[in-house]
Tab-separated table of C-alpha atoms and ligand atoms in Angstrom:
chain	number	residue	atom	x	y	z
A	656	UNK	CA	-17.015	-21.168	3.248
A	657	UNK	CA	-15.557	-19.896	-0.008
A	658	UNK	CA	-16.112	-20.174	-3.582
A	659	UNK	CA	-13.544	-21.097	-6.350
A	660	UNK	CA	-13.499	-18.743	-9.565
A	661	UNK	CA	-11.365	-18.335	-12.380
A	662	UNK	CA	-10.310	-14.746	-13.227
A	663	UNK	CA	-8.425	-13.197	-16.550
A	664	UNK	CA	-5.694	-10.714	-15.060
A	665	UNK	CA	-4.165	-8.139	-17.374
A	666	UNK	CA	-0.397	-9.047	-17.677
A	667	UNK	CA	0.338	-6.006	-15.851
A	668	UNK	CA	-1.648	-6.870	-12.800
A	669	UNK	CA	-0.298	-10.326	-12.654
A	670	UNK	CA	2.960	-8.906	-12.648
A	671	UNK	CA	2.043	-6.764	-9.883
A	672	UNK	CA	0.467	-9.303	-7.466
A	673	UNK	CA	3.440	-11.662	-8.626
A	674	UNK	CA	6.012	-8.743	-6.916
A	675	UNK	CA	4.215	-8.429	-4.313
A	676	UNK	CA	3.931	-12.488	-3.541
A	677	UNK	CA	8.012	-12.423	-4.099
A	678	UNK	CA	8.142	-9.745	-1.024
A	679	UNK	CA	5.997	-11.190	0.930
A	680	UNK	CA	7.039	-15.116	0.385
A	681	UNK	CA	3.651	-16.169	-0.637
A	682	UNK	CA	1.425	-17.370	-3.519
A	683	UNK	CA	-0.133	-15.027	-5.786
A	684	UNK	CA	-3.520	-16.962	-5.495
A	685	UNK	CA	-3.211	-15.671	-1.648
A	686	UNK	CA	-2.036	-12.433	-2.355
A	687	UNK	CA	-4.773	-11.777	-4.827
A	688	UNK	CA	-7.624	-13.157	-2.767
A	689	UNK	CA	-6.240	-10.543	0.468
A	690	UNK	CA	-6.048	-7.677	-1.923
A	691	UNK	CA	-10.020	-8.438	-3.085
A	692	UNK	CA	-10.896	-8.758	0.082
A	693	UNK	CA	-9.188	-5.481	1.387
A	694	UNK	CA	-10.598	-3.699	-1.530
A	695	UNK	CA	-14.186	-5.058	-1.312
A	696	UNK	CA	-13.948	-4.124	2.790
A	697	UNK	CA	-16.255	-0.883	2.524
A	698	UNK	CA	-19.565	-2.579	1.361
A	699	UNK	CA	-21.354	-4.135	3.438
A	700	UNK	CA	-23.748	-7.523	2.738
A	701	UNK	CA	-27.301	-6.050	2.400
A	702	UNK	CA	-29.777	-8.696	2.297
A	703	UNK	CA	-32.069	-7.540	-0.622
A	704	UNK	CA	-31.320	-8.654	-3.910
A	705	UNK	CA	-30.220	-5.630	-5.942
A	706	UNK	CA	-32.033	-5.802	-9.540
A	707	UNK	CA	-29.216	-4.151	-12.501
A	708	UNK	CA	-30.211	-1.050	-13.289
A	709	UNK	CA	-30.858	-1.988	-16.833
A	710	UNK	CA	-33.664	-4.371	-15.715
A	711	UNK	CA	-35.175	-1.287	-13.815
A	712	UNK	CA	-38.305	0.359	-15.697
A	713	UNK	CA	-37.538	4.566	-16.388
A	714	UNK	CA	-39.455	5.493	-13.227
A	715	UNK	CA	-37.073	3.177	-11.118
A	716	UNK	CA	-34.195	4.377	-12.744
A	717	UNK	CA	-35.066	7.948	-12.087
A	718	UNK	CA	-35.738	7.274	-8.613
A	719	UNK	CA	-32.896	5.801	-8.111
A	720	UNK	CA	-30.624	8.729	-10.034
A	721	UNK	CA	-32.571	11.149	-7.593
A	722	UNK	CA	-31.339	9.182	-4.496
A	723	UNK	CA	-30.754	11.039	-1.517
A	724	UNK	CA	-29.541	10.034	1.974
A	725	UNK	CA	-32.214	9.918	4.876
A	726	UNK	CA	-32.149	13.351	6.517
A	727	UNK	CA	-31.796	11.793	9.538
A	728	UNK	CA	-28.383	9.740	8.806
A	729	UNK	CA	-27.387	12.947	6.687
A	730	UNK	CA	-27.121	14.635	9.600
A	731	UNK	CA	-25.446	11.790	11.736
A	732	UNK	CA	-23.071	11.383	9.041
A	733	UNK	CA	-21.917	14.872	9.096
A	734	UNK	CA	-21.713	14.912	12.491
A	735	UNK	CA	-19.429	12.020	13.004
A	736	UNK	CA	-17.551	13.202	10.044
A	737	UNK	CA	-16.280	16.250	11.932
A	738	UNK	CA	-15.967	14.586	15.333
A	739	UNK	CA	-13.736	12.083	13.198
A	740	UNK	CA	-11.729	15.200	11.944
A	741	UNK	CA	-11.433	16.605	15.634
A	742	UNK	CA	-9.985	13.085	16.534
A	743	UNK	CA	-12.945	12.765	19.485
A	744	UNK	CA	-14.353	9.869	17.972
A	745	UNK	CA	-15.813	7.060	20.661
A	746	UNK	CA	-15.693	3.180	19.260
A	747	UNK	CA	-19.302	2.864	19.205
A	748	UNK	CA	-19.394	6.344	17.062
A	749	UNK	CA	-16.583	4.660	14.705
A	750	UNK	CA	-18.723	1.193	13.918
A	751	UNK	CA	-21.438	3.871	13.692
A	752	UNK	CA	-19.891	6.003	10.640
A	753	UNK	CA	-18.368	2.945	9.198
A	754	UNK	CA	-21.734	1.534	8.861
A	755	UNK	CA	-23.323	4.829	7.472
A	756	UNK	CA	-20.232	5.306	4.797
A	757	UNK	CA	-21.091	1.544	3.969
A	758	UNK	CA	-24.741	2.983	3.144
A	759	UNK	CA	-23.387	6.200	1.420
A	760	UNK	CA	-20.850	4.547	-0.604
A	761	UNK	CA	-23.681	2.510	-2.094
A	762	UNK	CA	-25.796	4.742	-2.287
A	763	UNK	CA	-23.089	6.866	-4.531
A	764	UNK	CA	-22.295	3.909	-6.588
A	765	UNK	CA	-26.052	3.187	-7.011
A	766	UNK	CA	-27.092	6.785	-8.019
A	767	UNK	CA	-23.956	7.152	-10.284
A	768	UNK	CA	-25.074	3.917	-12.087
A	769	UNK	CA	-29.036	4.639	-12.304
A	770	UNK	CA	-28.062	8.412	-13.589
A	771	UNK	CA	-25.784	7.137	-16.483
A	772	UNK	CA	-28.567	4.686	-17.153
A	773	UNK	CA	-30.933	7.537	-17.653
A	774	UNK	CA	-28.598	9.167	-19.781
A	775	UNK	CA	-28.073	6.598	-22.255
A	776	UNK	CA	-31.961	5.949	-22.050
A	777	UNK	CA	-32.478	9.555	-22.789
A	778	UNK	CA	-33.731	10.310	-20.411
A	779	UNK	CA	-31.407	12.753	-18.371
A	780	UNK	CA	-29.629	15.358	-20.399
A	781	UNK	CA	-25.968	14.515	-20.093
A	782	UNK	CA	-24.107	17.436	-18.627
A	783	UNK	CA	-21.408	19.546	-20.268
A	784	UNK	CA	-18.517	18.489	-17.837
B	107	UNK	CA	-21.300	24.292	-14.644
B	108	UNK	CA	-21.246	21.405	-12.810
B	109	UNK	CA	-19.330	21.693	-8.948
B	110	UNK	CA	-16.604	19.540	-8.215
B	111	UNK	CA	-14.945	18.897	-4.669
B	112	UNK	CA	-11.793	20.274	-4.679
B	113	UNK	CA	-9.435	17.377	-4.690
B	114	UNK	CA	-11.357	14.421	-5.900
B	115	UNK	CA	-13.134	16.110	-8.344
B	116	UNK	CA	-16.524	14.452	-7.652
B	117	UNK	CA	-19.335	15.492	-9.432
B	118	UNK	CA	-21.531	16.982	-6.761
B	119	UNK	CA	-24.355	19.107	-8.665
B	120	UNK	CA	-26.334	16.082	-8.593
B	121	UNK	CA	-25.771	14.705	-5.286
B	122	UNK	CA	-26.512	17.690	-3.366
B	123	UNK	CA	-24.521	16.318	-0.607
B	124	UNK	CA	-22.147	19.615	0.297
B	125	UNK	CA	-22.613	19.816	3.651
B	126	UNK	CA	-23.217	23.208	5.053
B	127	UNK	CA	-20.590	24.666	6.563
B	128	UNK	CA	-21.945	26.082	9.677
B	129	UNK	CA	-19.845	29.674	10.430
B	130	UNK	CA	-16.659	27.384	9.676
B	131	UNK	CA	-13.358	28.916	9.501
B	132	UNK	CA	-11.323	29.203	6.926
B	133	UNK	CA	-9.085	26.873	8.965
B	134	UNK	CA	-7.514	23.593	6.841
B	135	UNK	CA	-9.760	21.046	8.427
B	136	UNK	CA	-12.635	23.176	6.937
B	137	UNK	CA	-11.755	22.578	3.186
B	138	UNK	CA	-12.361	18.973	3.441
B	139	UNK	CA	-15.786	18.764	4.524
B	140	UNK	CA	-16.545	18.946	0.429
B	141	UNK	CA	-16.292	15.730	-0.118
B	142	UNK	CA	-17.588	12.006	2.454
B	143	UNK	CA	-15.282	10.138	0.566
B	144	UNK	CA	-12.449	12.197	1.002
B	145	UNK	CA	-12.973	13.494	4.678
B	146	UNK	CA	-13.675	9.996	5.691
B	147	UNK	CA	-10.114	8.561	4.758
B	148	UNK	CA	-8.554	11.481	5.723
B	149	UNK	CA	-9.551	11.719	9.241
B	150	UNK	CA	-6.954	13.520	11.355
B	151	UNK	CA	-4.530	13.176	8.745
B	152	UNK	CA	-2.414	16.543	8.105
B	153	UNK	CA	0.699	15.288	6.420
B	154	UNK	CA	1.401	12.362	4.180
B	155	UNK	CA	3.844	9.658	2.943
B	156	UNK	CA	4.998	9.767	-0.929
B	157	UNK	CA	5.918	6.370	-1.684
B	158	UNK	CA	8.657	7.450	-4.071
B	159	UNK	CA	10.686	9.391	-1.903
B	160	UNK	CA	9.657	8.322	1.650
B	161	UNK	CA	9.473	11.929	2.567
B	162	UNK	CA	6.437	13.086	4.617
B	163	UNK	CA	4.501	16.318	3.462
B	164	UNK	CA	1.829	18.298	4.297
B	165	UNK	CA	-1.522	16.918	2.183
B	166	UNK	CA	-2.569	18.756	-0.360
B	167	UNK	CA	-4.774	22.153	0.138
B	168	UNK	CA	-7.259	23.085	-2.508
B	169	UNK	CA	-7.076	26.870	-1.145
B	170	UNK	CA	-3.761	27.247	-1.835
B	171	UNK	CA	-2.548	25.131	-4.342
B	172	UNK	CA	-3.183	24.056	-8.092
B	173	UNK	CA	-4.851	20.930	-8.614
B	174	UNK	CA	-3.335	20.359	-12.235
B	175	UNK	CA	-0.264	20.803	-10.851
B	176	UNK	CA	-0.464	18.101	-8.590
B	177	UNK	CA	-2.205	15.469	-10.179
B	178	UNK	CA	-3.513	14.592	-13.907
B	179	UNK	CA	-6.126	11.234	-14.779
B	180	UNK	CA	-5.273	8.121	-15.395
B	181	UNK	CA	-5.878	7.397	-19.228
B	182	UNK	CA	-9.511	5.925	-18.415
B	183	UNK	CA	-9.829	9.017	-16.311
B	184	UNK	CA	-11.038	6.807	-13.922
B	185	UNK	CA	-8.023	6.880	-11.611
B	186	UNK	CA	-5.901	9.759	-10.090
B	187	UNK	CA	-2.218	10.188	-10.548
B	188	UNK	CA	-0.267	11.978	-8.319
B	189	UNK	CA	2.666	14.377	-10.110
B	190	UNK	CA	4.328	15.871	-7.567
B	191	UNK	CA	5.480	14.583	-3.677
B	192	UNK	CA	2.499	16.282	-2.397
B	193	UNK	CA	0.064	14.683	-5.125
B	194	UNK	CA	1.366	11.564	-4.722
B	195	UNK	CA	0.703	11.648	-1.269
B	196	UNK	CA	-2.173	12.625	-1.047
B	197	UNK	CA	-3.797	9.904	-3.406
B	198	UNK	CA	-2.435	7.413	-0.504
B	199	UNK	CA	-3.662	9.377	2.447
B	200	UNK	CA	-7.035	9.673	0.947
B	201	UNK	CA	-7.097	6.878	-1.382
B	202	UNK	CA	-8.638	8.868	-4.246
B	203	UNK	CA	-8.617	5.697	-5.994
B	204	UNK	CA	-10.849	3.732	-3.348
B	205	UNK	CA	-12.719	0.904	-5.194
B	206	UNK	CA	-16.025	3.138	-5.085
B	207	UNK	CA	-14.591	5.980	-6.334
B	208	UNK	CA	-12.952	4.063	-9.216
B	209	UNK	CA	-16.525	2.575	-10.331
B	210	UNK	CA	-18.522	6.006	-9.815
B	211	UNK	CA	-16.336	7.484	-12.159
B	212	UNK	CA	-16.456	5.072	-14.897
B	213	UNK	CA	-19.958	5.506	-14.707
B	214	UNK	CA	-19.546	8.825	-15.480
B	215	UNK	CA	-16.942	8.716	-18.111
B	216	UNK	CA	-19.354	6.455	-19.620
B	217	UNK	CA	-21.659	9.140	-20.496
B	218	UNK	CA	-19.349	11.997	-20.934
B	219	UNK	CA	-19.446	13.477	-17.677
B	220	UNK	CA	-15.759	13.118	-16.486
B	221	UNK	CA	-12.982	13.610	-16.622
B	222	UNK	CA	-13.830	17.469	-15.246
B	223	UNK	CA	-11.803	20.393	-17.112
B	224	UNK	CA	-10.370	22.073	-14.024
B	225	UNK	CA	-7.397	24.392	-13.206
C	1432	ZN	ZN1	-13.425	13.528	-2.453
């Protein structure tokens, strides 16, 4: 299955995926649609509808900004973490911290979002950086 | 102040996700535990490729060496630019401009919190 969209590329980009179709003897259309899909690789497809975090009330969005893993895959997480440094992963401990980056990584881009939100809402001090 | 990891300069102080380092050396594979991101694409990874020059180099150690020197933001501040062999290396190896990372930091350049003033 697959959708058709139109997309607005900034010359520079074009110019980019138009190299790299040269090099690799192919359209750009393909080129571009292998690149999206490479990039969009680490999230997973959750079920649940995710509502924008400008349709959230302020209690969601503070939840949300206060997001924190599960203890329980905190730990796992840092535990396959190292065993992936020490290079004694297994294959069913790799699918296993793919899947819990895939639940950090949104998590991170989640909380990032909802604590901006609160910011402009006022409703989180925003930090001297 | 807010606390950065070392190398992709994420905003931790509000994630509170710094692992502990449990009696960990000072070893090299010990400075990377500061950020998931990071450690995660780096795996076993020691050395790197620079794409300019082909030549291989060691990645690049917080401990011992100046971030500023090695790399400098993109003019969104949303992206990392390598400077030097090693900098540019090391934004491949641990593709500190991975789609997630890209879109966390807008967020935060949105509301003033990045780019990070560091050394
Ligand atoms: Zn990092």
């Amino acid at each position: 299955m697959s959708t058709q969209v139109t997309l607005t590329l900034p010359d520079e980009v074009y110019r980019r995926a138009e190299r790299l179709a040269q090099l690799s003897s192919r359209d750009v259309a393909d080129v571009l649609v292998d690149t999206i899909e490479l990039s969009l690789s680490p999230l997973g497809l959750q079920s649940e509808a995710i509502k924008p975090v400008s349709a959230l009330s302020d209690e969601e969005v503070m939840a949300l900004a206060q997001l924190q893993m599960e203890p329980e895959q905190d730990q796992s997480l840092s535990r396959l973490l190292d065993r992936q440094q020490a290079g004694t992963l297994t294959e069913t401990q790799r699918s296993e911290l793919l899947a819990l980056m895939q639940v950090y990584e949104e998590g991170l881009l989640q909380k990032a979002q909802a604590m901006s939100e609160a910011v402009r809402r006022g409703l989180m001090e925003p930090l001297e950086a | 102040m807010p606390q950065f990891a070392e190398i992709c300069s994420w905003n931790f102080r509000n994630y509170h996700l710094i692992p502990t380092a449990k009696g960990g050396t000072d070893d090299e594979d010990n400075l990377w535990l500061a950020c998931r991101l990071c450690n995660s694409y780096k795996g076993t990874q020691t050395h790197g490729r620079d794409p300019v020059t082909g030549r291989r180099i060691r990645l690049f150690n917080p401990r011992h060496q100046k971030w500023s020197r090695h790399f400098t933001w993109s003019e969104d501040s949303a992206q990392i630019i390598g400077k030097t062999i090693c900098g540019r290396a090391t934004v491949i190896a641990l593709q500190l401009n991975n789609i997630i990372a890209v879109m966390v930091r807008r967020e935060w350049v949105a509301v003033g919190w990045h780019p990070p003033k560091i050394e």
